[in-house]
Amino acid sequence: MQAVKLRLDGFTVALVSQQTGLSAPTVSAAWKAFREGGWAAVPVRPRGRLKGQANVLDVFVQQRLWEVLYSVPTAEQPGWSSAALSALLYDEHGVELTQRAIEHWWESEGLKHEAWPLPALAKQRSQLGRWYRQAVAPLFFKLEEAGQLWQGGVRRVAHPQRPVYQLYLHGSRGRLWTRCFKHPPLAQDYLAALQALGRKGPVALVFHGAWFSSSPDVTAWLAQQTMFWLVPVPADIGLVN
């Protein structure tokens, strides 16, 4: 009922989810029930999990999360977000898991890559600062109002139980979108992510860890794009430790 009260106060589904620890689908279902049948129709039952309790995920849920991360993202997205994973678990299995809990699980598995604080490089008197001012800042300023500003890369995660190569992408708000592979991603894997970004309008992408110039397919696709700007991160510049 607390979720419905917050919605009545004007809170968004996302904010209610953060405040109550309920998943977004659960909040939406309670709100829909209230609108259709009043307070009597609102289901009152114990929550599936408390916010952030990634350490109590059972074996089935963890295995399913890995299976999904190794699969092609849905709805033409560049990767899997915590919100998308939460919704999928609820839709497929009725498992209520908050975005916060999934992000804690990402962290425990070594998958929670943090966005680089690129704007903080603007005043650095270093090779890294010069690279940012010359290659990144003008492009980001150009697209600040009308475009998408993304950063990302690929890395090998030292996981004790499985081979993991992670493609990670962060939008302007820092949200992580990710996809995992059991082998280094192929050209078609990168293309799928780039094409998903390109469908949403002008894009600037700062990317680390892949030499797209060595792939004829990726190079040909990029050459055809008039509203997609790719900025490779030099390997020796020190942006990634």
PDB file of C-alpha atoms in Angstrom:
ATOM      1  CA  MET A   1       0.000   0.000   0.000  1.00  0.00           C
ATOM      2  CA  GLN A   2       2.933   2.310   0.623  1.00  0.00           C
ATOM      3  CA  ALA A   3       3.770   2.099  -3.073  1.00  0.00           C
ATOM      4  CA  VAL A   4       0.286   3.292  -4.038  1.00  0.00           C
ATOM      5  CA  LYS A   5       0.432   6.142  -1.505  1.00  0.00           C
ATOM      6  CA  LEU A   6       3.698   7.344  -3.017  1.00  0.00           C
ATOM      7  CA  ARG A   7       2.249   7.150  -6.520  1.00  0.00           C
ATOM      8  CA  LEU A   8      -0.713   9.233  -5.322  1.00  0.00           C
ATOM      9  CA  ASP A   9       1.796  11.796  -4.060  1.00  0.00           C
ATOM     10  CA  GLY A  10       3.192  12.096  -7.573  1.00  0.00           C
ATOM     11  CA  PHE A  11       6.263   9.873  -7.308  1.00  0.00           C
ATOM     12  CA  THR A  12       7.330   8.047 -10.474  1.00  0.00           C
ATOM     13  CA  VAL A  13       7.460   4.248 -10.628  1.00  0.00           C
ATOM     14  CA  ALA A  14      11.271   4.390 -10.549  1.00  0.00           C
ATOM     15  CA  LEU A  15      11.329   6.558  -7.416  1.00  0.00           C
ATOM     16  CA  VAL A  16       8.706   4.421  -5.683  1.00  0.00           C
ATOM     17  CA  SER A  17      10.802   1.344  -6.476  1.00  0.00           C
ATOM     18  CA  GLN A  18      13.835   2.979  -4.877  1.00  0.00           C
ATOM     19  CA  GLN A  19      11.868   4.130  -1.822  1.00  0.00           C
ATOM     20  CA  THR A  20      10.103   0.842  -1.104  1.00  0.00           C
ATOM     21  CA  GLY A  21      12.531  -1.775  -2.418  1.00  0.00           C
ATOM     22  CA  LEU A  22       9.797  -3.239  -4.633  1.00  0.00           C
ATOM     23  CA  SER A  23      10.489  -4.039  -8.254  1.00  0.00           C
ATOM     24  CA  ALA A  24       9.118  -1.695 -10.912  1.00  0.00           C
ATOM     25  CA  PRO A  25       6.665  -4.352 -12.232  1.00  0.00           C
ATOM     26  CA  THR A  26       5.267  -4.838  -8.714  1.00  0.00           C
ATOM     27  CA  VAL A  27       4.770  -1.096  -8.237  1.00  0.00           C
ATOM     28  CA  SER A  28       3.043  -0.822 -11.617  1.00  0.00           C
ATOM     29  CA  ALA A  29       0.784  -3.788 -10.842  1.00  0.00           C
ATOM     30  CA  ALA A  30      -0.250  -2.309  -7.478  1.00  0.00           C
ATOM     31  CA  TRP A  31      -0.973   1.068  -9.065  1.00  0.00           C
ATOM     32  CA  LYS A  32      -3.033  -0.530 -11.817  1.00  0.00           C
ATOM     33  CA  ALA A  33      -5.010  -2.583  -9.270  1.00  0.00           C
ATOM     34  CA  PHE A  34      -5.757   0.547  -7.236  1.00  0.00           C
ATOM     35  CA  ARG A  35      -6.974   2.510 -10.248  1.00  0.00           C
ATOM     36  CA  GLU A  36      -9.252  -0.317 -11.331  1.00  0.00           C
ATOM     37  CA  GLY A  37     -10.618  -1.432  -7.948  1.00  0.00           C
ATOM     38  CA  GLY A  38      -9.560   0.928  -5.181  1.00  0.00           C
ATOM     39  CA  TRP A  39      -7.715  -0.001  -1.990  1.00  0.00           C
ATOM     40  CA  ALA A  40      -9.491  -3.333  -1.670  1.00  0.00           C
ATOM     41  CA  ALA A  41      -7.954  -4.486  -4.944  1.00  0.00           C
ATOM     42  CA  VAL A  42      -4.373  -3.715  -3.960  1.00  0.00           C
ATOM     43  CA  PRO A  43      -2.543  -6.981  -3.185  1.00  0.00           C
ATOM     44  CA  VAL A  44      -0.885  -6.976   0.229  1.00  0.00           C
ATOM     45  CA  ARG A  45       1.762  -9.641   0.648  1.00  0.00           C
ATOM     46  CA  PRO A  46       5.369  -9.927   1.802  1.00  0.00           C
ATOM     47  CA  ARG A  47       7.930  -8.631  -0.611  1.00  0.00           C
ATOM     48  CA  GLY A  48       9.992 -11.191  -2.493  1.00  0.00           C
ATOM     49  CA  ARG A  49      13.309  -9.627  -1.441  1.00  0.00           C
ATOM     50  CA  LEU A  50      14.575  -6.639   0.450  1.00  0.00           C
ATOM     51  CA  LYS A  51      16.365  -3.966  -1.509  1.00  0.00           C
ATOM     52  CA  GLY A  52      19.969  -4.807  -2.241  1.00  0.00           C
ATOM     53  CA  GLN A  53      19.985  -8.378  -0.942  1.00  0.00           C
ATOM     54  CA  ALA A  54      22.029  -9.767  -3.804  1.00  0.00           C
ATOM     55  CA  ASN A  55      23.786 -12.186  -1.429  1.00  0.00           C
ATOM     56  CA  VAL A  56      20.589 -14.226  -1.034  1.00  0.00           C
ATOM     57  CA  LEU A  57      20.005 -14.921  -4.722  1.00  0.00           C
ATOM     58  CA  ASP A  58      19.411 -18.615  -5.146  1.00  0.00           C
ATOM     59  CA  VAL A  59      21.324 -20.762  -7.609  1.00  0.00           C
ATOM     60  CA  PHE A  60      18.507 -20.753 -10.162  1.00  0.00           C
ATOM     61  CA  VAL A  61      18.254 -16.957 -10.289  1.00  0.00           C
ATOM     62  CA  GLN A  62      22.010 -16.506 -10.588  1.00  0.00           C
ATOM     63  CA  GLN A  63      22.223 -19.102 -13.358  1.00  0.00           C
ATOM     64  CA  ARG A  64      19.352 -17.455 -15.208  1.00  0.00           C
ATOM     65  CA  LEU A  65      21.035 -14.056 -14.933  1.00  0.00           C
ATOM     66  CA  TRP A  66      24.201 -15.455 -16.496  1.00  0.00           C
ATOM     67  CA  GLU A  67      22.221 -17.110 -19.286  1.00  0.00           C
ATOM     68  CA  VAL A  68      20.527 -13.817 -20.096  1.00  0.00           C
ATOM     69  CA  LEU A  69      23.761 -11.814 -20.005  1.00  0.00           C
ATOM     70  CA  TYR A  70      25.276 -14.235 -22.524  1.00  0.00           C
ATOM     71  CA  SER A  71      22.251 -13.807 -24.835  1.00  0.00           C
ATOM     72  CA  VAL A  72      21.302 -11.150 -27.387  1.00  0.00           C
ATOM     73  CA  PRO A  73      19.551  -8.179 -25.718  1.00  0.00           C
ATOM     74  CA  THR A  74      15.849  -7.660 -26.319  1.00  0.00           C
ATOM     75  CA  ALA A  75      14.088  -4.701 -27.939  1.00  0.00           C
ATOM     76  CA  GLU A  76      17.148  -3.752 -29.994  1.00  0.00           C
ATOM     77  CA  GLN A  77      19.020  -2.481 -26.953  1.00  0.00           C
ATOM     78  CA  PRO A  78      22.856  -2.216 -26.875  1.00  0.00           C
ATOM     79  CA  GLY A  79      23.049  -4.474 -23.824  1.00  0.00           C
ATOM     80  CA  TRP A  80      21.248  -5.540 -20.671  1.00  0.00           C
ATOM     81  CA  SER A  81      20.456  -2.957 -17.984  1.00  0.00           C
ATOM     82  CA  SER A  82      19.530  -3.786 -14.398  1.00  0.00           C
ATOM     83  CA  ALA A  83      15.989  -2.606 -15.152  1.00  0.00           C
ATOM     84  CA  ALA A  84      15.706  -4.930 -18.157  1.00  0.00           C
ATOM     85  CA  LEU A  85      16.991  -7.890 -16.142  1.00  0.00           C
ATOM     86  CA  SER A  86      14.571  -7.140 -13.310  1.00  0.00           C
ATOM     87  CA  ALA A  87      11.619  -7.002 -15.704  1.00  0.00           C
ATOM     88  CA  LEU A  88      12.646 -10.203 -17.490  1.00  0.00           C
ATOM     89  CA  LEU A  89      12.954 -12.197 -14.258  1.00  0.00           C
ATOM     90  CA  TYR A  90       9.527 -11.016 -13.178  1.00  0.00           C
ATOM     91  CA  ASP A  91       7.879 -11.700 -16.531  1.00  0.00           C
ATOM     92  CA  GLU A  92       9.441 -15.143 -16.996  1.00  0.00           C
ATOM     93  CA  HIS A  93       9.512 -16.520 -13.460  1.00  0.00           C
ATOM     94  CA  GLY A  94       7.601 -14.139 -11.181  1.00  0.00           C
ATOM     95  CA  VAL A  95      10.844 -13.366  -9.344  1.00  0.00           C
ATOM     96  CA  GLU A  96      10.822  -9.921  -7.723  1.00  0.00           C
ATOM     97  CA  LEU A  97      14.322  -8.509  -7.759  1.00  0.00           C
ATOM     98  CA  THR A  98      15.120  -4.810  -7.557  1.00  0.00           C
ATOM     99  CA  GLN A  99      17.585  -3.055  -9.815  1.00  0.00           C
ATOM    100  CA  ARG A 100      19.723  -2.374  -6.750  1.00  0.00           C
ATOM    101  CA  ALA A 101      19.906  -6.085  -5.959  1.00  0.00           C
ATOM    102  CA  ILE A 102      21.000  -6.906  -9.502  1.00  0.00           C
ATOM    103  CA  GLU A 103      23.655  -4.207  -9.373  1.00  0.00           C
ATOM    104  CA  HIS A 104      24.964  -5.645  -6.093  1.00  0.00           C
ATOM    105  CA  TRP A 105      25.119  -9.040  -7.793  1.00  0.00           C
ATOM    106  CA  TRP A 106      26.991  -7.486 -10.728  1.00  0.00           C
ATOM    107  CA  GLU A 107      29.514  -6.134  -8.241  1.00  0.00           C
ATOM    108  CA  SER A 108      29.975  -9.505  -6.560  1.00  0.00           C
ATOM    109  CA  GLU A 109      30.623 -11.117  -9.963  1.00  0.00           C
ATOM    110  CA  GLY A 110      33.075  -8.435 -11.100  1.00  0.00           C
ATOM    111  CA  LEU A 111      30.680  -7.028 -13.713  1.00  0.00           C
ATOM    112  CA  LYS A 112      29.835  -3.635 -12.228  1.00  0.00           C
ATOM    113  CA  HIS A 113      31.964  -1.419 -14.423  1.00  0.00           C
ATOM    114  CA  GLU A 114      31.859   2.245 -13.417  1.00  0.00           C
ATOM    115  CA  ALA A 115      31.617   5.097 -15.921  1.00  0.00           C
ATOM    116  CA  TRP A 116      34.761   7.147 -16.429  1.00  0.00           C
ATOM    117  CA  PRO A 117      34.555  10.751 -15.146  1.00  0.00           C
ATOM    118  CA  LEU A 118      35.488  12.150 -18.557  1.00  0.00           C
ATOM    119  CA  PRO A 119      34.592  15.824 -17.901  1.00  0.00           C
ATOM    120  CA  ALA A 120      37.017  15.809 -14.962  1.00  0.00           C
ATOM    121  CA  LEU A 121      39.858  15.412 -17.485  1.00  0.00           C
ATOM    122  CA  ALA A 122      39.239  18.846 -18.988  1.00  0.00           C
ATOM    123  CA  LYS A 123      41.673  20.649 -16.669  1.00  0.00           C
ATOM    124  CA  GLN A 124      44.322  17.959 -16.442  1.00  0.00           C
ATOM    125  CA  ARG A 125      47.716  18.963 -17.824  1.00  0.00           C
ATOM    126  CA  SER A 126      48.620  15.550 -19.111  1.00  0.00           C
ATOM    127  CA  GLN A 127      48.479  13.432 -22.229  1.00  0.00           C
ATOM    128  CA  LEU A 128      45.093  12.174 -21.058  1.00  0.00           C
ATOM    129  CA  GLY A 129      43.797  15.705 -20.528  1.00  0.00           C
ATOM    130  CA  ARG A 130      45.003  16.839 -23.962  1.00  0.00           C
ATOM    131  CA  TRP A 131      43.354  13.841 -25.590  1.00  0.00           C
ATOM    132  CA  TYR A 132      40.055  14.661 -23.914  1.00  0.00           C
ATOM    133  CA  ARG A 133      40.164  18.349 -24.845  1.00  0.00           C
ATOM    134  CA  GLN A 134      41.109  17.669 -28.464  1.00  0.00           C
ATOM    135  CA  ALA A 135      39.216  14.471 -29.348  1.00  0.00           C
ATOM    136  CA  VAL A 136      36.260  14.228 -26.974  1.00  0.00           C
ATOM    137  CA  ALA A 137      35.197  17.593 -25.558  1.00  0.00           C
ATOM    138  CA  PRO A 138      34.427  19.323 -28.903  1.00  0.00           C
ATOM    139  CA  LEU A 139      32.264  16.402 -30.008  1.00  0.00           C
ATOM    140  CA  PHE A 140      30.425  16.132 -26.689  1.00  0.00           C
ATOM    141  CA  PHE A 141      29.792  19.876 -26.714  1.00  0.00           C
ATOM    142  CA  LYS A 142      28.410  19.639 -30.248  1.00  0.00           C
ATOM    143  CA  LEU A 143      25.945  16.909 -29.294  1.00  0.00           C
ATOM    144  CA  GLU A 144      25.185  18.011 -25.746  1.00  0.00           C
ATOM    145  CA  GLU A 145      21.624  19.094 -26.488  1.00  0.00           C
ATOM    146  CA  ALA A 146      20.541  16.925 -29.413  1.00  0.00           C
ATOM    147  CA  GLY A 147      22.602  13.759 -29.252  1.00  0.00           C
ATOM    148  CA  GLN A 148      23.610  10.781 -27.190  1.00  0.00           C
ATOM    149  CA  LEU A 149      26.918  10.782 -25.353  1.00  0.00           C
ATOM    150  CA  TRP A 150      28.151   7.262 -24.703  1.00  0.00           C
ATOM    151  CA  GLN A 151      31.306   5.636 -23.417  1.00  0.00           C
ATOM    152  CA  GLY A 152      32.168   1.976 -23.346  1.00  0.00           C
ATOM    153  CA  GLY A 153      34.589  -0.779 -24.062  1.00  0.00           C
ATOM    154  CA  VAL A 154      35.344  -4.455 -23.817  1.00  0.00           C
ATOM    155  CA  ARG A 155      37.377  -6.276 -21.192  1.00  0.00           C
ATOM    156  CA  ARG A 156      38.140  -9.739 -19.916  1.00  0.00           C
ATOM    157  CA  VAL A 157      36.763 -10.360 -16.418  1.00  0.00           C
ATOM    158  CA  ALA A 158      38.831 -12.666 -14.223  1.00  0.00           C
ATOM    159  CA  HIS A 159      35.947 -14.829 -13.040  1.00  0.00           C
ATOM    160  CA  PRO A 160      36.800 -17.996 -11.054  1.00  0.00           C
ATOM    161  CA  GLN A 161      34.045 -20.166 -12.543  1.00  0.00           C
ATOM    162  CA  ARG A 162      33.432 -19.152 -16.157  1.00  0.00           C
ATOM    163  CA  PRO A 163      35.009 -17.400 -19.138  1.00  0.00           C
ATOM    164  CA  VAL A 164      33.729 -13.814 -19.259  1.00  0.00           C
ATOM    165  CA  TYR A 165      34.386 -11.141 -21.830  1.00  0.00           C
ATOM    166  CA  GLN A 166      32.274  -8.104 -21.026  1.00  0.00           C
ATOM    167  CA  LEU A 167      30.985  -5.432 -23.366  1.00  0.00           C
ATOM    168  CA  TYR A 168      30.042  -2.402 -21.253  1.00  0.00           C
ATOM    169  CA  LEU A 169      28.327   0.845 -22.245  1.00  0.00           C
ATOM    170  CA  HIS A 170      27.383   3.912 -20.215  1.00  0.00           C
ATOM    171  CA  GLY A 171      25.021   6.652 -21.360  1.00  0.00           C
ATOM    172  CA  SER A 172      25.103  10.277 -20.267  1.00  0.00           C
ATOM    173  CA  ARG A 173      23.533   9.382 -16.893  1.00  0.00           C
ATOM    174  CA  GLY A 174      26.063   6.658 -16.191  1.00  0.00           C
ATOM    175  CA  ARG A 175      23.659   3.711 -16.320  1.00  0.00           C
ATOM    176  CA  LEU A 176      25.414   0.475 -17.224  1.00  0.00           C
ATOM    177  CA  TRP A 177      24.338  -1.601 -20.205  1.00  0.00           C
ATOM    178  CA  THR A 178      26.269  -4.828 -20.559  1.00  0.00           C
ATOM    179  CA  ARG A 179      26.523  -8.078 -22.438  1.00  0.00           C
ATOM    180  CA  CYS A 180      28.815 -11.036 -21.739  1.00  0.00           C
ATOM    181  CA  PHE A 181      30.564 -13.517 -24.019  1.00  0.00           C
ATOM    182  CA  LYS A 182      32.432 -16.772 -23.513  1.00  0.00           C
ATOM    183  CA  HIS A 183      34.990 -15.703 -26.131  1.00  0.00           C
ATOM    184  CA  PRO A 184      36.228 -12.331 -27.402  1.00  0.00           C
ATOM    185  CA  PRO A 185      33.308 -10.584 -29.145  1.00  0.00           C
ATOM    186  CA  LEU A 186      33.135 -10.876 -32.911  1.00  0.00           C
ATOM    187  CA  ALA A 187      32.575  -8.077 -35.401  1.00  0.00           C
ATOM    188  CA  GLN A 188      28.864  -8.918 -35.583  1.00  0.00           C
ATOM    189  CA  ASP A 189      28.591  -8.580 -31.789  1.00  0.00           C
ATOM    190  CA  TYR A 190      30.053  -5.089 -31.857  1.00  0.00           C
ATOM    191  CA  LEU A 191      27.901  -4.169 -34.839  1.00  0.00           C
ATOM    192  CA  ALA A 192      24.738  -5.199 -33.010  1.00  0.00           C
ATOM    193  CA  ALA A 193      25.565  -2.828 -30.132  1.00  0.00           C
ATOM    194  CA  LEU A 194      26.613   0.043 -32.416  1.00  0.00           C
ATOM    195  CA  GLN A 195      23.502  -0.324 -34.555  1.00  0.00           C
ATOM    196  CA  ALA A 196      21.282  -0.294 -31.469  1.00  0.00           C
ATOM    197  CA  LEU A 197      22.833   3.006 -30.406  1.00  0.00           C
ATOM    198  CA  GLY A 198      22.594   4.421 -33.918  1.00  0.00           C
ATOM    199  CA  ARG A 199      18.842   3.905 -34.112  1.00  0.00           C
ATOM    200  CA  LYS A 200      18.272   6.529 -31.422  1.00  0.00           C
ATOM    201  CA  GLY A 201      19.661   9.593 -33.197  1.00  0.00           C
ATOM    202  CA  PRO A 202      23.049  11.330 -33.251  1.00  0.00           C
ATOM    203  CA  VAL A 203      25.611   9.404 -31.206  1.00  0.00           C
ATOM    204  CA  ALA A 204      29.124  10.048 -29.953  1.00  0.00           C
ATOM    205  CA  LEU A 205      30.812   6.955 -28.522  1.00  0.00           C
ATOM    206  CA  VAL A 206      34.154   6.869 -26.724  1.00  0.00           C
ATOM    207  CA  PHE A 207      35.295   3.241 -26.847  1.00  0.00           C
ATOM    208  CA  HIS A 208      38.191   1.309 -25.343  1.00  0.00           C
ATOM    209  CA  GLY A 209      39.596  -2.128 -26.039  1.00  0.00           C
ATOM    210  CA  ALA A 210      38.628  -2.947 -29.627  1.00  0.00           C
ATOM    211  CA  TRP A 211      40.402  -1.981 -32.826  1.00  0.00           C
ATOM    212  CA  PHE A 212      37.463  -1.494 -35.132  1.00  0.00           C
ATOM    213  CA  SER A 213      39.747  -0.406 -37.979  1.00  0.00           C
ATOM    214  CA  SER A 214      40.844  -4.043 -38.319  1.00  0.00           C
ATOM    215  CA  SER A 215      37.298  -5.192 -39.125  1.00  0.00           C
ATOM    216  CA  PRO A 216      36.101  -4.535 -42.686  1.00  0.00           C
ATOM    217  CA  ASP A 217      32.467  -5.011 -41.637  1.00  0.00           C
ATOM    218  CA  VAL A 218      32.594  -2.521 -38.772  1.00  0.00           C
ATOM    219  CA  THR A 219      34.672  -0.054 -40.790  1.00  0.00           C
ATOM    220  CA  ALA A 220      32.232  -0.211 -43.698  1.00  0.00           C
ATOM    221  CA  TRP A 221      29.244   0.353 -41.419  1.00  0.00           C
ATOM    222  CA  LEU A 222      30.858   3.317 -39.670  1.00  0.00           C
ATOM    223  CA  ALA A 223      31.765   4.861 -43.025  1.00  0.00           C
ATOM    224  CA  GLN A 224      28.093   4.880 -43.987  1.00  0.00           C
ATOM    225  CA  GLN A 225      26.979   6.672 -40.828  1.00  0.00           C
ATOM    226  CA  THR A 226      26.565  10.430 -40.972  1.00  0.00           C
ATOM    227  CA  MET A 227      25.347  10.826 -37.377  1.00  0.00           C
ATOM    228  CA  PHE A 228      27.597   8.394 -35.523  1.00  0.00           C
ATOM    229  CA  TRP A 229      30.981   9.509 -34.218  1.00  0.00           C
ATOM    230  CA  LEU A 230      33.395   6.980 -32.743  1.00  0.00           C
ATOM    231  CA  VAL A 231      36.353   8.095 -30.607  1.00  0.00           C
ATOM    232  CA  PRO A 232      38.799   5.247 -29.881  1.00  0.00           C
ATOM    233  CA  VAL A 233      40.644   5.416 -26.566  1.00  0.00           C
ATOM    234  CA  PRO A 234      44.410   5.108 -27.181  1.00  0.00           C
ATOM    235  CA  ALA A 235      45.752   2.029 -25.459  1.00  0.00           C
ATOM    236  CA  ASP A 236      48.648   3.830 -23.771  1.00  0.00           C
ATOM    237  CA  ILE A 237      46.826   6.926 -22.560  1.00  0.00           C
ATOM    238  CA  GLY A 238      46.071   5.728 -19.033  1.00  0.00           C
ATOM    239  CA  LEU A 239      42.278   6.045 -19.020  1.00  0.00           C
ATOM    240  CA  VAL A 240      41.868   2.377 -18.083  1.00  0.00           C
ATOM    241  CA  ASN A 241      43.993   0.850 -15.341  1.00  0.00           C
TER     242      ASN A 241
END
